[in-house]
Structure formats: structure tokens, C-alpha cells
XYZ file of C-alpha atoms in Angstrom:
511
model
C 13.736 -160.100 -148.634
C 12.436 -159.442 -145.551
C 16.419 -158.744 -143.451
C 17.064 -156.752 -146.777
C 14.185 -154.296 -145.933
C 14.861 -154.433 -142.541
C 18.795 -153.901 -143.055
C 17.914 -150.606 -145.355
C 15.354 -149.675 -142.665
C 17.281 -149.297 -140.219
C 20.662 -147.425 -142.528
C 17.821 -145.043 -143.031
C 16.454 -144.497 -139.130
C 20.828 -143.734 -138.625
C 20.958 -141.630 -141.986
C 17.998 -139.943 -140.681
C 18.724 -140.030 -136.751
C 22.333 -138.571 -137.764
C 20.783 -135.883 -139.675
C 18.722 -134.388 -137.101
C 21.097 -134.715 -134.441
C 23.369 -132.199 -136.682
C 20.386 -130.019 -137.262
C 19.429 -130.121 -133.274
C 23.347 -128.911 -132.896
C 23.265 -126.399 -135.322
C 19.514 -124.990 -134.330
C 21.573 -124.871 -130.747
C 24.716 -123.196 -131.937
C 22.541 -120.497 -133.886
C 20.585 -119.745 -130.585
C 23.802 -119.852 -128.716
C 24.827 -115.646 -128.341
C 28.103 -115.230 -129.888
C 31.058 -114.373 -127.597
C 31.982 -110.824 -126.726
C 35.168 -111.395 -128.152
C 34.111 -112.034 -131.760
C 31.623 -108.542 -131.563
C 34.725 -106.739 -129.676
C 37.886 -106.874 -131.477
C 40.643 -104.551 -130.347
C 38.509 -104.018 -127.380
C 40.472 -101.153 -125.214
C 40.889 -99.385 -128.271
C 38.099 -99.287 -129.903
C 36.569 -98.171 -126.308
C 39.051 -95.575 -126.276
C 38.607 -94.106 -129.741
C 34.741 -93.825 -129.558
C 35.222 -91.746 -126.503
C 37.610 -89.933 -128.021
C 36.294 -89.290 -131.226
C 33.241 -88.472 -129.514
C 35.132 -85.707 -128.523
C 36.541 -84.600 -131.352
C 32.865 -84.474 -133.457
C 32.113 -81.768 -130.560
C 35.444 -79.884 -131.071
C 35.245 -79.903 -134.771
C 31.645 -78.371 -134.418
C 32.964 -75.506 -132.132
C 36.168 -75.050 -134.979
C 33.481 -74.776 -138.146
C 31.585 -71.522 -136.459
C 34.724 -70.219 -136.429
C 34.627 -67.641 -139.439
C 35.834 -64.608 -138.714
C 39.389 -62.960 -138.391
C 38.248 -61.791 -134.443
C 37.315 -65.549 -133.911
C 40.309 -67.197 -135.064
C 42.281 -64.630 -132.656
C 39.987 -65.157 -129.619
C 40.541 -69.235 -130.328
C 44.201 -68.793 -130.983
C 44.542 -66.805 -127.400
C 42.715 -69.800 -126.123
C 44.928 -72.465 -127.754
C 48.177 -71.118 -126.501
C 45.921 -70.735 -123.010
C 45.179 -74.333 -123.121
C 49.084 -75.414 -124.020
C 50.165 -73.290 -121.356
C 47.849 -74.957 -118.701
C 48.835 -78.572 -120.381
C 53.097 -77.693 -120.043
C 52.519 -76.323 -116.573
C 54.059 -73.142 -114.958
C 57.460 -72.174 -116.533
C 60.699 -71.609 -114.035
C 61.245 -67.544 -113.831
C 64.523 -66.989 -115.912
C 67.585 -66.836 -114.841
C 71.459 -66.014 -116.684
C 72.681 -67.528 -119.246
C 75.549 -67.295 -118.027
C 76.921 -68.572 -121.894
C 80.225 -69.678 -122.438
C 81.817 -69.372 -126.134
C 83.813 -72.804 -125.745
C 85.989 -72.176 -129.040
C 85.458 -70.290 -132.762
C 86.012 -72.366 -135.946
C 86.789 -69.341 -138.614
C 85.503 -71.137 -142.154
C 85.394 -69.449 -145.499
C 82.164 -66.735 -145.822
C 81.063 -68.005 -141.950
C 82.449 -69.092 -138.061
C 81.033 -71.780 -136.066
C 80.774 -71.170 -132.726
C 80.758 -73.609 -129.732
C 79.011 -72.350 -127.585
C 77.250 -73.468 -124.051
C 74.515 -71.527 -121.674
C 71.914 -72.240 -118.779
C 68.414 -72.689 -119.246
C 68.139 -73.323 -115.416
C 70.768 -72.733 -113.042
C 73.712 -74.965 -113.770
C 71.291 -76.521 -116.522
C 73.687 -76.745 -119.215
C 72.746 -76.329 -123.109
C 75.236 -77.155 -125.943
C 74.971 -75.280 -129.169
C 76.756 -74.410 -132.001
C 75.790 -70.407 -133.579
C 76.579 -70.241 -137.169
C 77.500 -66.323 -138.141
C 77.810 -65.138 -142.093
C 80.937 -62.826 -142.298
C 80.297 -59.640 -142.913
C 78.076 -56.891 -141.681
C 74.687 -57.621 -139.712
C 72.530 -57.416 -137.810
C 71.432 -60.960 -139.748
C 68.173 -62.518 -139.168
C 68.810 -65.206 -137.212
C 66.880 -68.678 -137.314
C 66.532 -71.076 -134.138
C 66.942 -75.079 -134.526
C 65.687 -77.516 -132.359
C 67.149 -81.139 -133.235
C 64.895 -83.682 -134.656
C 65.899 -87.536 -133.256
C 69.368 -88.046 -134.076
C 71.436 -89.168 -131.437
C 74.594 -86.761 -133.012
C 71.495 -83.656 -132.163
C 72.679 -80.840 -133.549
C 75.868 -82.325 -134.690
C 74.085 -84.971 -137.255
C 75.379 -84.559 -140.927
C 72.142 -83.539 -142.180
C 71.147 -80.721 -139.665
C 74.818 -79.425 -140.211
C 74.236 -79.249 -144.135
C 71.085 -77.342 -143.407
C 72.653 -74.606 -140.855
C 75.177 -74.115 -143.685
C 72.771 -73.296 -146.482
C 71.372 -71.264 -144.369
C 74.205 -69.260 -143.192
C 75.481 -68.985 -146.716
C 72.148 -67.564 -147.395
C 72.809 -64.748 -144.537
C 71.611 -65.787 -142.033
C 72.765 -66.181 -137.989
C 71.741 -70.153 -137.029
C 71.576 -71.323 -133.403
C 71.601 -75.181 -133.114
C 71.087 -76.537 -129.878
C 70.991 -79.905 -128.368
C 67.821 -81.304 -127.314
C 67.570 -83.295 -123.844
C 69.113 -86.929 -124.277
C 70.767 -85.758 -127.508
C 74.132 -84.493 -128.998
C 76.238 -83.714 -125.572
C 72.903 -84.017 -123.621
C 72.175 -87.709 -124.188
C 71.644 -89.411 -120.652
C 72.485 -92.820 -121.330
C 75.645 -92.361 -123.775
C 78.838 -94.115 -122.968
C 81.734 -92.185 -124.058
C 84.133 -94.760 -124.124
C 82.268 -97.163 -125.811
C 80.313 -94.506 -127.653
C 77.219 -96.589 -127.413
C 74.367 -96.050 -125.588
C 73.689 -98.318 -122.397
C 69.975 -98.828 -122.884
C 68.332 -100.423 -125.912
C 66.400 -98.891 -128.760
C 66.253 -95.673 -130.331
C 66.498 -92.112 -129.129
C 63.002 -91.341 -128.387
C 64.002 -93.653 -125.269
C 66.497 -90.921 -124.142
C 63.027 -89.018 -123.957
C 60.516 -91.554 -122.971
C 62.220 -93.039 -119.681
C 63.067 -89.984 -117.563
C 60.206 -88.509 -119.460
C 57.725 -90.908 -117.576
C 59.347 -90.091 -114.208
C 58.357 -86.511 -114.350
C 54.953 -87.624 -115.223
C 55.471 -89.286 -111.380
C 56.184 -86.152 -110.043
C 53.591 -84.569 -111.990
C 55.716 -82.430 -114.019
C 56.320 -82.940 -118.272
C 59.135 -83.453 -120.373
C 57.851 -80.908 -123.001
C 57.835 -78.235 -120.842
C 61.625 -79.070 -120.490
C 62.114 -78.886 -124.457
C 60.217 -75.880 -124.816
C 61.580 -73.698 -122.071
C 64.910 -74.695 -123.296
C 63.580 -73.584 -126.848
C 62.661 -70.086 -125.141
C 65.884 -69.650 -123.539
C 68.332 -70.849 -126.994
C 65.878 -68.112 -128.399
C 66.960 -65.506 -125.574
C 70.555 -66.056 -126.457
C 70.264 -65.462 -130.045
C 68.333 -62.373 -129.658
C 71.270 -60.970 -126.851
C 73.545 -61.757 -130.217
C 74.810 -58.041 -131.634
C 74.987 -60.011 -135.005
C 71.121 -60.774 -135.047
C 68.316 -58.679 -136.427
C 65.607 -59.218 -133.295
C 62.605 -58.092 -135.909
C 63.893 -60.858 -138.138
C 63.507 -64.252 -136.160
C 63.042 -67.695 -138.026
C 62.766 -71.340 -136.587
C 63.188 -74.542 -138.476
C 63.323 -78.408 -137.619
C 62.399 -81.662 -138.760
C 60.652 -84.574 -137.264
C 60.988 -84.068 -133.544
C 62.687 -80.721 -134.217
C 59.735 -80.223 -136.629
C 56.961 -80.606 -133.513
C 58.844 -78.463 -131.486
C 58.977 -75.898 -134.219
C 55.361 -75.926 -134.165
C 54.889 -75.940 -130.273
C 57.744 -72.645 -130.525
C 56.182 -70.670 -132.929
C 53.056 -71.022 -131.321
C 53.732 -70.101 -128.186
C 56.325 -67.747 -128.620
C 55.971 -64.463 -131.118
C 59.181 -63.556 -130.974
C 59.474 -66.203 -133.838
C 57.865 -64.455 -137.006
C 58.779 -67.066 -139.373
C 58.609 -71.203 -139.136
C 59.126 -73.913 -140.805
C 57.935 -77.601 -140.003
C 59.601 -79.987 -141.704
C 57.861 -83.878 -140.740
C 56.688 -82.740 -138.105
C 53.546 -84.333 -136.775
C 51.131 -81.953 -139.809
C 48.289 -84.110 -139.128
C 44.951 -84.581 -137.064
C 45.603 -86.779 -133.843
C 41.691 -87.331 -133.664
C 39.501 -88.928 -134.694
C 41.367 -92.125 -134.377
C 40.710 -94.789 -136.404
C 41.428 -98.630 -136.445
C 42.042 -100.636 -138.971
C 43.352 -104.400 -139.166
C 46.587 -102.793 -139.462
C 46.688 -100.617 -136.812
C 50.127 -100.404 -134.766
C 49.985 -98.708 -131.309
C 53.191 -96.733 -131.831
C 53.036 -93.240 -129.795
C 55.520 -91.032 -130.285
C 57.673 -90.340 -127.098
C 56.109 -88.819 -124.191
C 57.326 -85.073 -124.868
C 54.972 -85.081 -127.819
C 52.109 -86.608 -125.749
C 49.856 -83.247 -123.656
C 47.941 -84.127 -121.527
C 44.985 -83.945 -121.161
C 44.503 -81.948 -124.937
C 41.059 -84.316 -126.443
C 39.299 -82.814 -123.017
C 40.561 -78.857 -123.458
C 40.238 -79.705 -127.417
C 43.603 -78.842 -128.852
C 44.916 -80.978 -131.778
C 47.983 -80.835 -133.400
C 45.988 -78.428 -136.153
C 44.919 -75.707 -133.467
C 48.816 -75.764 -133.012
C 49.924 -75.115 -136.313
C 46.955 -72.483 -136.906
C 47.857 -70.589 -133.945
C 51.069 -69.610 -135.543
C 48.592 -67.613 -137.939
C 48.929 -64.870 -139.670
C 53.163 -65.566 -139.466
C 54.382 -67.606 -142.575
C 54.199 -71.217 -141.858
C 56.020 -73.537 -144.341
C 54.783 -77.721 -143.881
C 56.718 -80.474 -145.357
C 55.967 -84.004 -145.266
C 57.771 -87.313 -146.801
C 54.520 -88.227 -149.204
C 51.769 -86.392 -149.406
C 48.158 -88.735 -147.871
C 45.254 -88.344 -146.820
C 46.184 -87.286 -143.269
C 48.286 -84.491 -144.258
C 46.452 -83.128 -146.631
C 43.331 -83.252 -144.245
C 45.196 -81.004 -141.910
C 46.958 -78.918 -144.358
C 43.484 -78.017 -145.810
C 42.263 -76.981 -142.134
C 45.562 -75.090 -141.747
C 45.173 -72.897 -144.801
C 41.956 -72.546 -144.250
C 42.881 -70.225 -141.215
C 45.535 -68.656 -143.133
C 42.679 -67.637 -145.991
C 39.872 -66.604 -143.365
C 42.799 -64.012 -142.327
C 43.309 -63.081 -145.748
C 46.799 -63.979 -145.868
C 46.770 -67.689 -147.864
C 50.393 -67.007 -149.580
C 51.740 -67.224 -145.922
C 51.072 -70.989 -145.618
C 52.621 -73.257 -148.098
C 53.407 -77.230 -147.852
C 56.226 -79.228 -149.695
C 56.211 -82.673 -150.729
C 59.758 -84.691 -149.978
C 58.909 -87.577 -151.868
C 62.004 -89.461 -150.321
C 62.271 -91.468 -146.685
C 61.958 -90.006 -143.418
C 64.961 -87.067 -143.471
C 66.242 -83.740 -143.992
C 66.662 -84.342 -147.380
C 68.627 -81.801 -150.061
C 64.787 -81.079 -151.448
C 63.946 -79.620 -147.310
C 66.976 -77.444 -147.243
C 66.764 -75.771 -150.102
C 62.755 -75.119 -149.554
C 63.665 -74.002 -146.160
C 66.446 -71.258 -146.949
C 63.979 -70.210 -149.632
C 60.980 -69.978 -147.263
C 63.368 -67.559 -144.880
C 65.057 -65.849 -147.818
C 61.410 -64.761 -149.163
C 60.114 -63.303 -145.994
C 63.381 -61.897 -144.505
C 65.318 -60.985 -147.727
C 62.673 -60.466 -150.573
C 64.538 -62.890 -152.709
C 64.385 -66.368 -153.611
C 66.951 -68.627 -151.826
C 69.525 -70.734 -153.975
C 68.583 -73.171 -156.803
C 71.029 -75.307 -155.714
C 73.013 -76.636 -153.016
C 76.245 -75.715 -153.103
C 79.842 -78.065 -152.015
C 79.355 -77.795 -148.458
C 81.847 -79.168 -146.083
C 80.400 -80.320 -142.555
C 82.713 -80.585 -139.300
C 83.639 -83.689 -137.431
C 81.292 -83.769 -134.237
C 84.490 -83.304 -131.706
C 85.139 -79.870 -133.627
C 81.568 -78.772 -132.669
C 81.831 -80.091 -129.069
C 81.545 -77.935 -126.130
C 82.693 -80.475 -123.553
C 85.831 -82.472 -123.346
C 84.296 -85.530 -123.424
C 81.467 -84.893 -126.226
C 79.155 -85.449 -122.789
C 77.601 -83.289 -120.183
C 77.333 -86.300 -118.029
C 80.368 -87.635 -118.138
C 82.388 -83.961 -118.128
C 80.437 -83.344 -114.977
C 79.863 -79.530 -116.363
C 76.474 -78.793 -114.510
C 73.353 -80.989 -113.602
C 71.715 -83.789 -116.295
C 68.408 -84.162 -116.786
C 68.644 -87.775 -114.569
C 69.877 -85.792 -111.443
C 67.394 -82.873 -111.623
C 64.864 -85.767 -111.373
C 67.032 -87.424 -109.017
C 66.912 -84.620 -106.653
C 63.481 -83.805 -106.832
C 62.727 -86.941 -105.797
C 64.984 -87.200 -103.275
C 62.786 -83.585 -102.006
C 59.669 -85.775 -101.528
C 58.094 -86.997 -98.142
C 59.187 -89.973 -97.206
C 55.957 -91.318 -96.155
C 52.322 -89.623 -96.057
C 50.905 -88.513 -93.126
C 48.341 -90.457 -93.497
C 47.379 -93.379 -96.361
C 45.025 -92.392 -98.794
C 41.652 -93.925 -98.073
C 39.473 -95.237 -100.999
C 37.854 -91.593 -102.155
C 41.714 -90.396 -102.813
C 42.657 -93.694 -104.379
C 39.311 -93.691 -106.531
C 40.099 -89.971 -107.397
C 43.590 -90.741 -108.377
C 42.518 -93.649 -110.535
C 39.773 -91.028 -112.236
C 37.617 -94.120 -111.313
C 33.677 -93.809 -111.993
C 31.220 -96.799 -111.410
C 29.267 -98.103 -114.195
C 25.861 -99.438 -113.603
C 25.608 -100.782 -117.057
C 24.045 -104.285 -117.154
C 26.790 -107.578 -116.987
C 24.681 -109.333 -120.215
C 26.728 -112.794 -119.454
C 27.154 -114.734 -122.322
C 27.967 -118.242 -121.207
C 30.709 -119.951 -123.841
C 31.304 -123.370 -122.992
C 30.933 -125.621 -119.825
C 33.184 -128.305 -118.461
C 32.537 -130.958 -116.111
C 34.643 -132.130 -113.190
C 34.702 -134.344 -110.847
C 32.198 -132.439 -107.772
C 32.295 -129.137 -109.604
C 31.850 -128.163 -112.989
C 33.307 -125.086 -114.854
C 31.743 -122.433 -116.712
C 33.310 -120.271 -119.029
C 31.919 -116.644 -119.772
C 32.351 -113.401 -120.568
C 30.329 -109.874 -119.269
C 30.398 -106.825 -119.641
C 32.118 -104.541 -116.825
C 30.994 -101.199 -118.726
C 29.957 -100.245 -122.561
C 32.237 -101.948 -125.065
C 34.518 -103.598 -122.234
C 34.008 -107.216 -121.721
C 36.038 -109.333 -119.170
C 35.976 -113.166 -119.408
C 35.782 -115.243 -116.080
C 35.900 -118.496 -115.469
C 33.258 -119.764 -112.732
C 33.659 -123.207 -110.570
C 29.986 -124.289 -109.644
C 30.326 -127.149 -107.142
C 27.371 -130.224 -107.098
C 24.204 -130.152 -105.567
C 24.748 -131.909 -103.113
C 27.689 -130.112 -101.830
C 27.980 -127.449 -99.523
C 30.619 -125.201 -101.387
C 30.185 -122.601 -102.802
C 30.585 -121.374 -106.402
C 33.775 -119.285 -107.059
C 34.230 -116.894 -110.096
C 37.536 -116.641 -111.408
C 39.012 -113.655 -113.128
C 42.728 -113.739 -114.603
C 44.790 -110.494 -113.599
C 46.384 -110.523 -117.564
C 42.886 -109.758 -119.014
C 41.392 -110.714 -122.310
C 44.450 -112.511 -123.551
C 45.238 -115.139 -120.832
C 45.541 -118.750 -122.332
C 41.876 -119.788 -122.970
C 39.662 -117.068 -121.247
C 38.788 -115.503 -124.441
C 37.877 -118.709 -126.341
C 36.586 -121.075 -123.970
């Protein structure tokens, strides 16, 4: 009896001793802080956002005192001010010097190929589409959304033909690294020789200029200004009477165009970027997916110009808005847009359409788009439907013999006007920059916000042990670090180790 009582003693004093020794680890683990990684999640970003959105709460204060017709001009002068400032200072014009390459005669229309400078030997391909017939014609300006074809893609074609069966004069023109523009195309393979989609055309000379501290957009949009010069020195067009219409990247510049340029008394956006860039906010989902860099101004949260002060500053001109399916984001912005439009007392001059189909210039766009231009140009209503339309081969509509600037060596490309001012730069500094220059350059300001360490996990080894933490370097930015403490009785001392790849190195962030 006796070993029986001792034998459940004792399975009791483990039971028991096990017990506590789980509650001792979990009383520890609960008094344990929690890693920075766990309260941090999509660290950079979210660090980024709240400053950003911190921003945009002060801009959208200064937009809701705005009330007043007076006010709405004062902060539309300001907006193009800003965009100005943000593109830099525009080359003073030069000649065209246009060429017309060769004159397709079609039934009720001609296309023309033609070709002019935007900068001296700074080629642009186009194609003008003129009604037959007696003008002047309004005439309507086309920038190219992202089609590698440009202006040549079946879809823009079908729209410059409503259009100039409608009566009107359309101007088409290739955007940088598109159409008969594209810096990367291979003529005799007629692939491209870099990976991925068009936007690269854009995005990798586009970051070079950033080097030499010029932008791509300013590019797009003085060669907007200058396609717009030649279809106003065009007997056939009206010059009281000027439209401009796009979609997706052609869309954006539409909006940056009319904006910026009043010659244009009529736009519209089709997918265009008609939504709020700010405030940004994350969700598991999020994708960090800019657009290319030509849509990117910098620096627009600090001067407080969204993609909304854009659109309104085309106010009181009619503005027509498209999008694939209407959401929450669109509607958010459309709602600020014609709320501009109504404080001017002039709401029927802003109007959005719904696609409901993918990302395109669908039939639905074209036909809303001749309408838009045949209401405010014509007094009429545009066609109910689209008619048999018969679009050209591209090499009809070419302008050079190869279907490539580059490759027809017809003037400079947009690689060897970067080339060359590169080739203009110093060779070497006069002197290196010291620290102040570098810190400047970085935009680097010391934080004196407290580390707060929060040790993870420790590791022994043998004359040293490691351990593994994380700190804070400012607000919302943690880094981990890894730090080798060497025994007592040595004489070494302790190193702390911080991996160069960040956050994500193999086992900084969890120990």
C-alpha cells in the first residue's frame, strides 16, 4: 500500500511540476514584448502612406474652403503653376519643319502620313485624318494610350475614323517608345529586344533623365504641344474648335494637355488615371504596381496636386471621364470633379461613362467620344451606331521605310538625346562631395527617436553568445540586428550585426 501511495505521489509532484513549468513559460512568453515585425507589417509602406496621407488630410482641408468661382480660378492658376514647376522649363520652339510622307485618298476622308519636329531633328510620326469636303473642321488631337502599334493599333484607328466620319480633322501621333518611336523594336524580327510590356519603352530611359534631373513627361507633353501646333497651322482646321481624346496612357496625357494647354476647349479621358492618388491605403492585397515613370511628378503630395486638381483645372471646358467599371475610387473623384464643374455653374459640362468591358477602347468609348465632340462642336448628337469601318495595315500609315525612326536613321531617338547629354557632363567633379552634399542629396534628416530594443531570442555559442533583436531607427521603421556578445571572461568585444538586404534576410525578422 505504502509504494502504491508513494508511486501516485510522486505521478502527481511530475503532473504538477509539468504544469507549472508550462505556466512559468507561458507567464514568460506573455511578459516577453512582441517583435516589431508582428506590430509592423508592410513596414516601408505603411511608413510611407501615413506621411503621405498626412499630407493629403492638410490638402483636402485647403480644397473644402474652396467655394467660390474666383477660388477655384486662383487654385486652378496655381495647379497648372505647380505642374509647370514639377515638368521643368520647356525647350523654346522651334520648326516643324513637317513632312507629308504620302496621302491615302479613302471614301468621305484621306489619311495622311505625316512626320514633324518637336525639337530639332526630334522626329514625330503621325497620321492626320481630313473629312472631304469643305472646312475649316474642328480638329481633335490624340495621344496614344500603351499599344506598342501607337497610333497605328486597330482600336485607336477605329476611333480616328468615327471621328472623321463625324467631321472632324484627327491628328494621331506616336508617343515616345511607341508606333515608329519605340526604342527597343527590332524590325527584322519585329519583336522588341527587352522584356515586358510597353510602359518599359517609358520606364528605362525614363529613369535616366531622372539622373540627369530632367522628366520623361515633360517629353510627352511638349510633344503634345507641338502635334497641337501642327494641327492648328492645318488650313482644314477650325482653331476655335479644338478637341483632345485618349485612353489609358493617352487618357492621362489628355488630362495633363487640357490642363495645361487652353488651346484645347474640349477633352475627353477615356481610363485614364480618374481617381485620387492619396490617401493611400493598404490592404492584405495590396500590389506595388506604379504606373511608368512619365505618370509619376515629382514631388506633387508636397506642392499638393492630385490627379483630381488635374482634371478640375480643365474647368469650366467640357470634360468627358470614362472608366472600365465604375468603384469606389472613381466615383470618389468623379464626385470631387463635378463638384468644381457645379460651383462654376456649369455641371452639364462634366459627364462620366461606364465601359463595363476590360481595359480598351471599346465600340461603347468611341461612340461616347464622337458624341461628346459632336455636342459641343456641332450641336448634334454623334452616331447611334458604328458604322463598317475599314482600318489600314500599319505599313500604309508608316512614315519611315522601315516602320522605325531608329532603325531609318531619320533624326535623333529618344536613347541618343540621352546619350548625348550625358556624354555633355563633367567627367569628374572638381571636388567630391563631402558629407553635408551627400546628406542633402539623400534628403537625409536624423531622428532622435528612442531605439526601444526588443530582444527576440538568444543563442549560445561556444565563447560568445548571440542575440537577436530588433529597434527602431525612426517612427514606424524597425531594423533587426543580430548582436555577438563574447564571455566574461574574454576580452572581445561585442559586435552588432546588421544585414545590408533589410527586414527580409533569412532569419533576422523571426529570430
Amino acid at each position: 500500500m505504502k509504494d502504491k501511495a508513494d508511486r501516485r505521489t510522486r505521478r502527481e509532484f511530475l503532473t504538477q511540476s509539468g504544469r507549472l513549468a508550462g505556466a512559468l513559460a507561458l507567464s514568460q512568453a506573455r511578459a516577453a514584448p512582441r517583435a516589431y515585425h508582428e506590430d509592423l507589417p508592410d513596414m516601408l509602406l505603411s511608413h510611407l502612406a501615413r506621411k503621405l496621407n498626412a499630407l493629403s488630410d492638410k490638402w483636402d482641408q485647403e480644397r473644402a474652403r474652396i467655394r467660390t468661382p474666383s477660388a477655384i480660378e486662383a487654385r486652378n492658376r496655381l495647379v497648372r503653376q505647380k505642374f509647370l514647376e514639377m515638368l521643368g522649363a520647356f525647350p523654346e520652339p522651334t520648326p516643324l519643319n513637317p513632312v507629308v510622307v504620302k496621302t491615302l485618298d479613302r471614301d468621305g476622308y484621306r489619311v495622311e502620313n505625316v512626320m514633324f519636329e518637336s525639337r530639332p531633328n526630334f522626329w514625330v510620326t503621325a497620321n492626320l485624318y481630313v473629312p472631304a469636303g469643305a472646312g475649316p473642321f474642328p480638329g481633335i488631337l490624340s495621344p496614344c494610350g500603351h499599344e506598342w502599334d501607337g497610333r497605328m493599333y486597330r482600336l485607336f484607328q477605329l476611333t480616328y475614323l468615327d471621328l472623321v466620319k463625324s467631321g472632324f480633322v484627327v491628328l494621331g501621333y506616336d508617343p515616345i517608345g511607341q508606333g515608329e518611336r519605340r526604342n527597343y523594336w527590332n524590325p527584322q524580327t519585329d519583336r522588341s529586344e527587352i522584356g515586358g510590356s510597353v510602359t518599359w519603352e517609358h520606364s528605362l530611359p525614363g529613369q535616366l533623365l531622372l539622373l540627369l534631373g530632367e522628366n520623361l513627361t515633360q517629353y510627352r507633353v511638349w510633344d503634345g504641344m507641338r502635334a497641337l501646333d501642327y494641327l492648328l497651322s492645318r488650313p482644314e482646321v477650325d482653331r476655335e474648335r479644338i478637341g483632345c481624346t485618349g485612353q489609358s496612357g493617352g487618357g492621362t496625357f489628355t488630362i495633363f494637355l487640357s490642363a495645361l494647354d487652353h488651346r484645347i476647349r474640349c477633352a475627353a479621358a477615356h481610363e485614364g488615371g480618374t481617381h485620387r492618388r492619396w490617401p493611400v491605403r493598404i490592404r492584405p492585397e495590396t500590389i506595388l504596381d506604379p504606373p511608368d515613370v512619365e505618370q509619376n511628378l515629382f514631388p506633387a503630395a508636397l506642392y499638393g496636386v492630385d490627379m483630381t486638381d488635374i482634371h478640375a483645372a480643365i474647368a469650366p471646358r467640357p470634360l468627358l471621364a470614362t472608366i472600365e467599371s465604375y468603384s469606389p475610387g472613381f466615383q470618389e473623384a468623379a464626385g470631387q470633379i463635378r463638384q468644381r464643374y457645379e460651383q462654376l455653374g456649369v455641371p452639364e459640362k462634366f459627364a462620366v461613362e461606364e465601359a463595363a468591358d476590360p481595359h480598351a477602347m471599346t465600340m461603347k468609348l468611341r461612340l461616347a467620344t464622337t458624341n461628346w465632340f459632336c455636342r459641343w462642336f456641332y450641336n448634334r448628337p454623334g452616331p447611334a451606331r458604328e458604322l463598317d469601318l475599314q482600318i489600314e495595315p500599319r505599313e500604309r500609315l508608316y512614315c519611315t521605310p522601315t516602320g522605325s525612326v531608329r532603325y531609318s536613321q531619320q533624326g535623333e531617338t529618344f536613347l541618343s538625346v540621352i546619350q548625348k547629354k550625358q556624354a555633355q557632363l563633367p567627367p569628374h567633379p572638381e571636388a567630391p562631395a563631402g558629407a553635408a552634399e551627400i546628406r542633402k542629396l539623400l534628403r537625409f534628416e536624423r531622428s532622435d527617436h528612442p531605439l526601444q530594443p526588443r530582444p527576440l531570442a538568444t543563442t549560445p555559442r561556444r565563447g560568445y553568445r548571440v542575440e537577436k533583436l530588433e529597434f527602431l531607427s525612426e517612427p514606424g521603421i524597425y531594423i533587426p540586428a543580430w548582436v555577438f556578445v563574447p564571455d566574461a571572461r574574454t576580452s572581445s568585444r561585442a559586435i552588432l550585426y546588421v544585414s545590408d538586404r533589410g527586414a527580409r534576410v533569412d532569419g533576422m525578422e523571426f529570430g
